[in-house]
Coordinates of C-alpha atoms (C1' of nucleotides) in Angstrom, one line a residue:
Chain A
M1 CA -19.9 -33.5 38.0
G2 CA -20.8 -32.8 34.4
R3 CA -19.8 -34.5 30.5
W4 CA -17.6 -31.3 30.5
E5 CA -15.2 -28.9 32.3
P6 CA -18.1 -26.2 33.9
N7 CA -16.7 -22.6 32.1
A8 CA -15.3 -23.0 28.7
R9 CA -16.1 -19.2 28.0
G10 CA -13.8 -18.6 30.2
R11 CA -11.6 -20.7 30.1
L12 CA -11.2 -19.7 26.5
Q13 CA -11.2 -15.7 27.8
E14 CA -8.5 -17.1 29.7
A15 CA -6.7 -18.8 27.6
A16 CA -6.7 -16.2 24.8
L17 CA -5.6 -13.3 27.2
E18 CA -2.9 -15.3 28.3
L19 CA -1.6 -16.3 23.9
Y20 CA -2.3 -12.8 23.7
V21 CA 0.3 -11.7 26.4
E22 CA 2.5 -14.2 25.5
R23 CA 2.8 -13.7 21.9
G24 CA 1.0 -11.2 20.7
Y25 CA -2.5 -11.3 19.0
E26 CA -1.6 -12.1 15.5
Q27 CA 1.2 -14.9 16.6
T28 CA -1.5 -16.7 18.2
T29 CA -4.5 -18.8 16.6
V30 CA -8.0 -20.1 17.8
A31 CA -6.4 -23.7 17.9
E32 CA -4.5 -22.9 19.9
I33 CA -6.4 -21.0 23.0
A34 CA -9.0 -23.7 22.1
R35 CA -6.2 -26.0 22.8
R36 CA -5.4 -23.9 26.2
A37 CA -8.5 -24.1 27.5
A38 CA -8.8 -28.1 26.9
L39 CA -11.6 -27.7 24.3
T40 CA -11.7 -27.8 20.5
E41 CA -11.5 -24.7 17.4
R42 CA -15.5 -24.9 15.9
T43 CA -16.0 -24.5 20.0
F44 CA -14.2 -21.1 20.5
F45 CA -16.8 -20.3 16.9
R46 CA -19.8 -21.0 19.7
H47 CA -19.2 -19.1 21.9
F48 CA -17.0 -15.9 20.6
A49 CA -18.6 -13.9 16.4
D50 CA -15.2 -14.6 16.1
K51 CA -11.1 -14.0 17.5
R52 CA -11.3 -10.6 18.3
E53 CA -14.7 -10.8 20.9
V54 CA -13.2 -13.2 23.5
L55 CA -11.7 -10.3 24.2
F56 CA -14.8 -7.9 24.2
A57 CA -17.0 -9.8 26.2
G58 CA -18.1 -7.9 29.2
S59 CA -19.2 -3.9 27.0
E60 CA -22.6 -4.8 26.4
A61 CA -22.1 -5.7 30.6
L62 CA -20.6 -2.3 30.7
Q63 CA -23.2 -0.2 28.0
E64 CA -26.3 -1.7 30.0
C65 CA -24.9 -0.3 33.9
A66 CA -23.6 2.9 31.8
V67 CA -27.8 3.2 30.5
E68 CA -29.3 3.1 33.8
A69 CA -26.4 4.9 35.4
L70 CA -28.3 7.7 32.3
D71 CA -31.2 6.5 33.1
A72 CA -31.3 6.8 36.9
V73 CA -30.7 10.2 36.7
P74 CA -33.0 13.2 37.8
A75 CA -34.3 14.3 34.7
A76 CA -33.5 18.1 35.2
A77 CA -30.0 17.4 34.9
S78 CA -28.9 18.6 32.0
P79 CA -27.5 16.1 28.8
I80 CA -24.3 16.9 29.6
D81 CA -24.1 16.3 33.3
A82 CA -26.6 12.4 32.9
V83 CA -23.8 11.6 30.4
A84 CA -21.1 12.0 33.0
A85 CA -23.6 10.5 35.6
A86 CA -23.7 7.0 33.2
L87 CA -19.7 7.3 32.3
E88 CA -18.7 7.9 36.1
E89 CA -20.2 4.3 36.6
A90 CA -18.4 2.8 34.4
A91 CA -15.2 4.5 34.8
A92 CA -16.4 2.7 39.0
V93 CA -16.4 -0.6 37.2
L94 CA -13.2 -0.5 35.2
Q95 CA -11.7 0.7 38.4
D96 CA -12.3 -3.1 39.9
R97 CA -10.7 -4.0 37.6
R98 CA -8.6 -1.9 37.5
A99 CA -5.5 -4.7 36.9
Y100 CA -7.5 -6.7 34.1
A101 CA -8.3 -3.3 32.3
R102 CA -4.4 -1.9 33.0
K103 CA -3.7 -5.8 30.3
R104 CA -5.8 -6.1 28.5
H105 CA -5.6 -2.1 27.1
A106 CA -2.3 -3.4 26.1
V107 CA -3.0 -6.1 24.8
V108 CA -6.0 -4.2 22.2
S109 CA -3.8 -0.7 21.9
A110 CA -0.7 -2.5 20.0
N111 CA -2.8 -4.0 17.7
A112 CA -5.3 -2.3 15.3
E113 CA -7.9 -5.2 14.6
L114 CA -8.3 -5.2 17.7
R115 CA -7.9 -1.6 18.5
E116 CA -11.2 -0.9 15.5
R117 CA -13.1 -3.3 17.7
E118 CA -12.7 -1.1 20.6
L119 CA -13.6 1.8 19.2
I120 CA -17.2 0.3 18.3
K121 CA -18.3 -0.8 21.0
L122 CA -17.4 2.4 22.0
A123 CA -19.8 3.6 19.5
T124 CA -22.2 1.1 19.6
L125 CA -21.5 3.1 23.5
A126 CA -22.3 6.5 22.6
A127 CA -25.1 5.5 20.0
G128 CA -27.5 3.7 23.7
L129 CA -26.2 6.8 25.4
A130 CA -28.2 9.2 22.9
E131 CA -30.8 7.2 22.1
A132 CA -31.6 7.1 26.2
L133 CA -31.2 11.3 26.1
R134 CA -33.7 11.1 24.0
R135 CA -35.7 8.8 26.1
R136 CA -36.0 11.5 28.9
G137 CA -36.7 14.0 26.0
V138 CA -33.3 15.8 24.7
G139 CA -33.5 16.6 20.7
E140 CA -31.4 15.9 18.3
P141 CA -28.0 16.4 17.8
A142 CA -27.8 17.6 21.4
A143 CA -28.7 14.0 22.4
S144 CA -25.9 12.3 20.1
L145 CA -23.8 15.4 20.4
A146 CA -23.3 14.7 24.1
A147 CA -23.6 11.4 23.7
E148 CA -20.0 11.6 21.4
A149 CA -18.6 14.1 23.4
G150 CA -18.8 12.3 26.7
I151 CA -17.1 9.9 24.9
A152 CA -15.2 11.6 23.6
V153 CA -13.8 13.1 26.6
F154 CA -13.2 9.1 28.5
K155 CA -11.4 7.7 25.4
V156 CA -8.5 11.0 27.0
A157 CA -8.9 10.4 30.5
F158 CA -9.2 6.3 29.9
A159 CA -5.7 6.8 28.8
R160 CA -4.4 9.3 31.4
W161 CA -5.7 6.7 33.7
V162 CA -4.1 3.8 32.4
G163 CA -1.1 6.1 31.5
E164 CA -0.6 7.8 35.4
A165 CA 1.3 5.7 37.8
D166 CA -0.5 6.9 40.3
E167 CA -4.0 5.6 41.8
R168 CA -6.2 8.4 41.3
E169 CA -9.3 7.0 40.6
L170 CA -10.6 6.6 36.6
A171 CA -13.5 8.7 37.6
E172 CA -11.8 11.9 38.9
V173 CA -9.5 11.2 35.5
V174 CA -13.5 11.9 33.5
R175 CA -14.6 14.4 35.7
E176 CA -11.5 16.4 35.7
S177 CA -11.2 15.7 31.5
L178 CA -14.9 17.0 31.0
G179 CA -14.1 20.2 32.8
E180 CA -11.0 20.6 30.4
L181 CA -13.5 19.8 27.8
R182 CA -16.0 22.6 28.9
A183 CA -12.5 25.1 29.0
V184 CA -11.0 24.1 26.1
T185 CA -14.7 24.5 23.4
G186 CA -15.6 27.5 25.7
G187 CA -19.3 28.8 27.0
A188 CA -20.0 31.2 23.9
S189 CA -21.7 29.5 20.3
G190 CA -19.7 31.7 18.1
G191 CA -16.9 33.0 19.7
S192 CA -12.9 32.2 19.4
R193 CA -10.7 32.4 22.5
Chain B
M1 CA 1.2 2.3 -24.0
G2 CA 2.3 0.0 -20.9
R3 CA 2.1 -2.7 -20.8
W4 CA -1.0 -3.9 -18.7
E5 CA -3.9 -2.2 -19.3
P6 CA -2.9 1.4 -17.0
N7 CA -4.6 3.0 -13.6
A8 CA -5.0 -0.7 -12.0
R9 CA -5.7 1.1 -8.9
G10 CA -8.5 2.9 -9.6
R11 CA -9.7 0.1 -11.6
L12 CA -10.1 -2.2 -8.6
Q13 CA -11.8 0.6 -6.6
E14 CA -13.9 1.1 -9.4
A15 CA -15.3 -2.7 -9.5
A16 CA -14.6 -2.9 -6.3
L17 CA -17.9 0.5 -5.3
E18 CA -19.8 -1.2 -8.3
L19 CA -20.1 -5.0 -6.7
Y20 CA -20.4 -3.5 -3.5
V21 CA -23.4 -1.1 -3.9
E22 CA -24.5 -4.5 -6.4
R23 CA -24.8 -7.9 -3.4
G24 CA -22.7 -6.4 0.0
Y25 CA -19.9 -6.5 1.0
E26 CA -19.4 -9.4 2.6
Q27 CA -21.8 -11.3 -0.7
T28 CA -18.5 -10.5 -2.5
T29 CA -15.5 -11.8 -2.9
V30 CA -12.0 -10.3 -4.3
A31 CA -11.6 -12.5 -7.1
E32 CA -14.6 -10.6 -8.0
I33 CA -13.4 -7.7 -8.1
A34 CA -10.1 -8.7 -9.2
R35 CA -11.7 -10.8 -12.3
R36 CA -14.2 -7.3 -13.6
A37 CA -11.1 -5.3 -12.4
A38 CA -8.9 -8.0 -15.6
L39 CA -5.9 -8.7 -12.9
T40 CA -6.5 -11.0 -11.0
E41 CA -6.3 -11.8 -6.7
R42 CA -2.7 -11.3 -6.3
T43 CA -3.0 -8.2 -7.1
F44 CA -5.9 -6.8 -5.7
F45 CA -3.1 -6.8 -2.2
R46 CA -0.7 -6.1 -3.7
H47 CA -3.0 -2.2 -4.2
F48 CA -5.1 -2.3 -0.6
A49 CA -3.9 -4.6 2.6
D50 CA -7.4 -5.5 3.1
K51 CA -10.9 -6.2 1.6
R52 CA -12.6 -3.2 3.5
E53 CA -8.8 -1.4 2.7
V54 CA -10.4 -0.6 -0.7
L55 CA -13.0 2.0 0.4
F56 CA -10.5 4.0 2.4
A57 CA -7.8 5.1 -0.1
G58 CA -7.9 8.5 0.4
S59 CA -9.1 8.8 4.0
E60 CA -4.9 9.7 3.8
A61 CA -5.2 12.3 1.3
L62 CA -7.5 13.6 3.3
Q63 CA -6.0 14.2 6.2
E64 CA -3.3 15.3 5.2
C65 CA -5.3 18.1 3.5
A66 CA -6.8 18.9 6.9
V67 CA -3.7 19.6 9.0
E68 CA -2.0 21.5 6.6
A69 CA -5.2 24.0 6.8
L70 CA -4.7 23.5 10.9
D71 CA -0.9 24.3 10.8
A72 CA -2.1 27.1 7.8
V73 CA -4.6 29.0 11.1
P74 CA -3.4 32.1 12.5
A75 CA -1.5 31.1 16.5
A76 CA -3.6 33.4 17.7
A77 CA -6.6 31.6 17.0
S78 CA -8.3 29.1 19.7
P79 CA -6.9 25.2 19.8
I80 CA -11.0 24.7 18.8
D81 CA -11.2 26.8 16.1
A82 CA -8.4 25.5 14.3
V83 CA -10.1 22.1 14.5
A84 CA -12.9 23.9 13.6
A85 CA -10.7 25.1 10.4
A86 CA -9.0 22.4 9.8
L87 CA -12.4 20.0 10.1
E88 CA -14.4 22.8 6.9
E89 CA -11.3 22.1 5.1
A90 CA -12.1 18.4 5.4
A91 CA -15.9 19.1 5.1
A92 CA -15.1 21.5 1.2
V93 CA -13.7 18.2 0.4
L94 CA -16.3 16.5 0.5
Q95 CA -18.7 18.1 -0.5
D96 CA -16.7 18.4 -4.0
R97 CA -17.3 14.3 -4.1
R98 CA -20.7 14.9 -2.5
A99 CA -22.3 12.3 -4.6
Y100 CA -19.4 9.2 -4.0
A101 CA -19.4 10.0 -0.7
R102 CA -22.7 9.5 -0.1
K103 CA -22.8 6.1 -2.4
R104 CA -19.7 5.2 -0.4
H105 CA -21.5 5.5 2.7
A106 CA -24.2 4.2 2.3
V107 CA -21.8 0.7 1.7
V108 CA -19.8 1.6 4.5
S109 CA -22.9 2.1 7.1
A110 CA -25.0 -1.3 5.9
N111 CA -21.4 -3.2 7.5
A112 CA -19.9 -3.6 10.8
E113 CA -16.5 -4.3 9.3
L114 CA -16.6 -1.1 7.9
R115 CA -17.9 1.1 10.1
E116 CA -14.8 -0.5 12.0
R117 CA -11.8 0.3 9.2
E118 CA -14.3 3.9 9.4
L119 CA -13.8 4.7 12.8
I120 CA -10.3 3.8 12.8
K121 CA -9.1 6.7 10.2
L122 CA -11.4 9.3 11.7
A123 CA -9.6 8.2 15.4
T124 CA -6.2 8.3 12.8
L125 CA -7.7 11.8 12.4
A126 CA -8.1 12.9 15.5
A127 CA -4.6 11.6 16.8
G128 CA -3.3 13.8 13.8
L129 CA -5.5 16.6 14.6
A130 CA -4.5 16.4 17.9
E131 CA -0.6 16.2 17.1
A132 CA -0.5 19.4 14.8
L133 CA -2.0 21.5 17.8
R134 CA 1.1 20.1 20.3
R135 CA 3.2 21.8 17.6
R136 CA 1.5 25.0 17.8
G137 CA 2.0 24.4 21.2
V138 CA -0.8 23.4 23.1
G139 CA -0.6 20.7 26.1
E140 CA -2.4 17.8 26.8
P141 CA -5.5 17.3 27.9
A142 CA -6.4 20.5 25.7
A143 CA -5.3 18.5 22.3
S144 CA -6.3 15.9 22.8
L145 CA -10.1 16.9 23.4
A146 CA -10.2 19.5 21.6
A147 CA -9.3 17.1 18.2
E148 CA -11.9 14.2 19.7
A149 CA -14.6 16.8 20.6
G150 CA -13.9 18.1 16.8
I151 CA -14.0 14.0 15.5
A152 CA -17.4 14.0 17.6
V153 CA -18.9 17.0 15.6
F154 CA -16.8 16.2 12.5
K155 CA -19.7 12.4 13.1
V156 CA -22.1 14.2 13.7
A157 CA -22.9 17.1 11.1
F158 CA -21.3 14.5 8.9
A159 CA -24.3 11.6 9.3
R160 CA -26.8 14.9 9.1
W161 CA -25.8 16.3 5.9
V162 CA -25.9 12.7 4.2
G163 CA -29.4 12.3 6.1
E164 CA -30.3 15.5 4.8
A165 CA -33.0 16.1 1.1
D166 CA -31.5 19.5 0.9
E167 CA -28.6 21.1 0.4
R168 CA -26.7 22.9 2.6
E169 CA -22.9 23.0 3.2
L170 CA -20.9 20.4 4.7
A171 CA -18.6 23.0 6.4
E172 CA -21.8 24.6 7.3
V173 CA -23.7 21.8 8.7
V174 CA -19.7 20.9 10.8
R175 CA -19.9 25.0 12.3
E176 CA -24.1 24.3 13.6
S177 CA -22.8 21.1 14.7
L178 CA -20.1 22.7 16.6
G179 CA -22.0 25.2 18.3
E180 CA -24.7 22.6 19.4
L181 CA -21.9 21.1 21.9
R182 CA -20.1 24.0 22.4
A183 CA -24.5 25.1 23.9
V184 CA -24.7 20.9 25.0
T185 CA -21.0 21.0 27.2
G186 CA -21.8 24.4 28.5
G187 CA -19.3 26.4 29.2
A188 CA -18.9 26.8 33.4
S189 CA -16.2 24.3 34.3
G190 CA -18.8 22.7 37.1
G191 CA -21.9 23.7 37.1
S192 CA -25.2 22.0 35.5
R193 CA -28.2 23.5 33.5
Chain C
dG1 C1' -36.7 -46.1 30.7
dG2 C1' -36.7 -43.9 26.4
dA3 C1' -37.2 -39.8 24.0
dT4 C1' -35.6 -35.6 24.4
dC5 C1' -31.7 -31.8 24.7
dG6 C1' -27.7 -28.8 25.4
dA7 C1' -23.3 -28.3 24.5
dT8 C1' -19.7 -30.6 22.5
dG9 C1' -16.9 -32.5 19.2
dT10 C1' -16.2 -34.1 14.3
dC11 C1' -15.2 -33.0 9.0
dA12 C1' -15.2 -30.7 5.5
dG13 C1' -14.9 -26.5 2.4
dC14 C1' -14.5 -21.4 1.3
dG15 C1' -12.8 -17.0 1.7
dA16 C1' -9.1 -13.3 3.1
dC17 C1' -4.3 -13.0 2.9
dT18 C1' 0.7 -14.1 2.1
dG19 C1' 5.1 -15.8 0.7
dA20 C1' 8.0 -17.7 -3.3
dC21 C1' 8.9 -17.5 -8.0
dA22 C1' 8.1 -16.6 -12.7
dT23 C1' 6.9 -14.0 -16.3
dC24 C1' 7.7 -9.9 -19.7
dA25 C1' 6.9 -4.8 -21.4
dA26 C1' 10.3 -0.5 -20.3
dC27 C1' 13.7 1.5 -19.7
dG28 C1' 18.6 3.5 -18.9
dG29 C1' 23.2 2.5 -20.0
dT30 C1' 27.1 2.3 -22.4
Chain D
dA1 C1' 21.4 -1.5 -31.7
dC2 C1' 22.5 -4.7 -27.3
dC3 C1' 21.9 -6.1 -22.4
dG4 C1' 21.1 -6.3 -18.0
dT5 C1' 18.1 -3.9 -14.3
dT6 C1' 13.0 -2.8 -13.0
dG7 C1' 9.0 -2.7 -11.6
dA8 C1' 4.0 -4.0 -11.8
dT9 C1' 1.9 -8.6 -12.6
dG10 C1' 0.4 -13.9 -12.4
dT11 C1' 0.5 -18.4 -10.8
dC12 C1' 0.5 -21.4 -7.0
dA13 C1' 0.7 -24.0 -2.5
dG14 C1' -0.1 -22.8 1.8
dT15 C1' -1.9 -20.6 7.0
dC16 C1' -5.8 -19.1 9.1
dG17 C1' -10.3 -17.2 10.5
dC18 C1' -15.1 -18.7 10.2
dT19 C1' -19.3 -21.9 8.9
dG20 C1' -22.3 -25.2 7.8
dA21 C1' -23.8 -30.2 9.2
dC22 C1' -24.3 -33.8 11.1
dA23 C1' -22.5 -36.8 15.1
dT24 C1' -21.8 -37.9 20.3
dC25 C1' -23.4 -38.7 24.7
dG26 C1' -24.5 -36.5 29.8
dA27 C1' -28.8 -34.9 31.4
dT28 C1' -33.1 -34.6 31.8
dC29 C1' -37.9 -35.1 32.1
dC30 C1' -42.8 -37.0 31.1

DNA sequence: GGATCGATGTCAGCGACTGACATCAACGGT
DNA sequence: ACCGTTGATGTCAGTCGCTGACATCGATCC
């Protein structure tokens, strides 16, 4: 048995989410989170860069798995299909944590600072996907456009999935939303209608 | 003549941008900005919600003019073309403040907190465009997808425009980028390649 | 068994931000 | 011309996010 209770980081994450749900993000102090986890404020900031980051610890792993999925797509696939495969992989991960993802989303969407952090995580994911596309020979601006468009689709799909009462799979909503983006952008390069 | 020097808000914006350029955003304190503007820290926070917002004061006006441009598009136009018209209007506004826009962009892109704020402003713009699309009868998720895709195009186009040495018009880069998005998403709804 | 290490605690301090109250020129009504 | 109100600003005290420096002490390695 160690000198301290194990899993300090996990206890902080759990305590933070509980408190953010109970009284809201702004009304919660870092000292309170640390106290509920039986730690000190200083230790909180050794594990997480700031008060928001405690809710976004899994985002690097999600990005890694999306990028790996993109790298695994056959070279013959189009950029947008490669991005779609990566997003469906990410969707599958969130699907497995469905209850947690929804609770977390409720907290994040209730606060502007947390939404900002979410957006920069998505932008970082887009940059990672664009870089992976360039590795497979896609040029600019096609790589960035495919990645950013994919993230746009993912944002819309996630919002629908969270709001829906039924039990469709997130990956399915992503596929459907991508199809609707294709419909809305149209294929021709100069046309209207 | 008033009791105080006029245009306190403008002086604060000017002083802030100068200092952010001179020593960087993080190394600048609000007290220093206020002092350069011959005001107090407290007054700074009466004009701007936080230290970042002083760089984003024009974003509401930009959104308003984009939304108005969208509302003015003939009803026959497709959603994506309506969004394109709105973005070209916004592009024209930035084109007129080209030197300022580039200096400001250098400051914002050098700091993560400022990038977060920029992203949420763009997300707010997307929401405003989506709402305007819904007013013209576009359903969901088409409205959100068209708006988010438009913002994705705008982000990529703006980055290219800022990075380019030549003097192309931003609106032209936006149009070109939208064409490239169309090319990259493809028109068919299920196909690859 | 002693040196080292790593996770945590303690403490002092800065800077962002806020609420409460004071100030005082300008303005409008009488 | 006087006076009450208004609104932008100043002053001050205080909370909270976040950081650097140093102390603690079980675990681990030689």
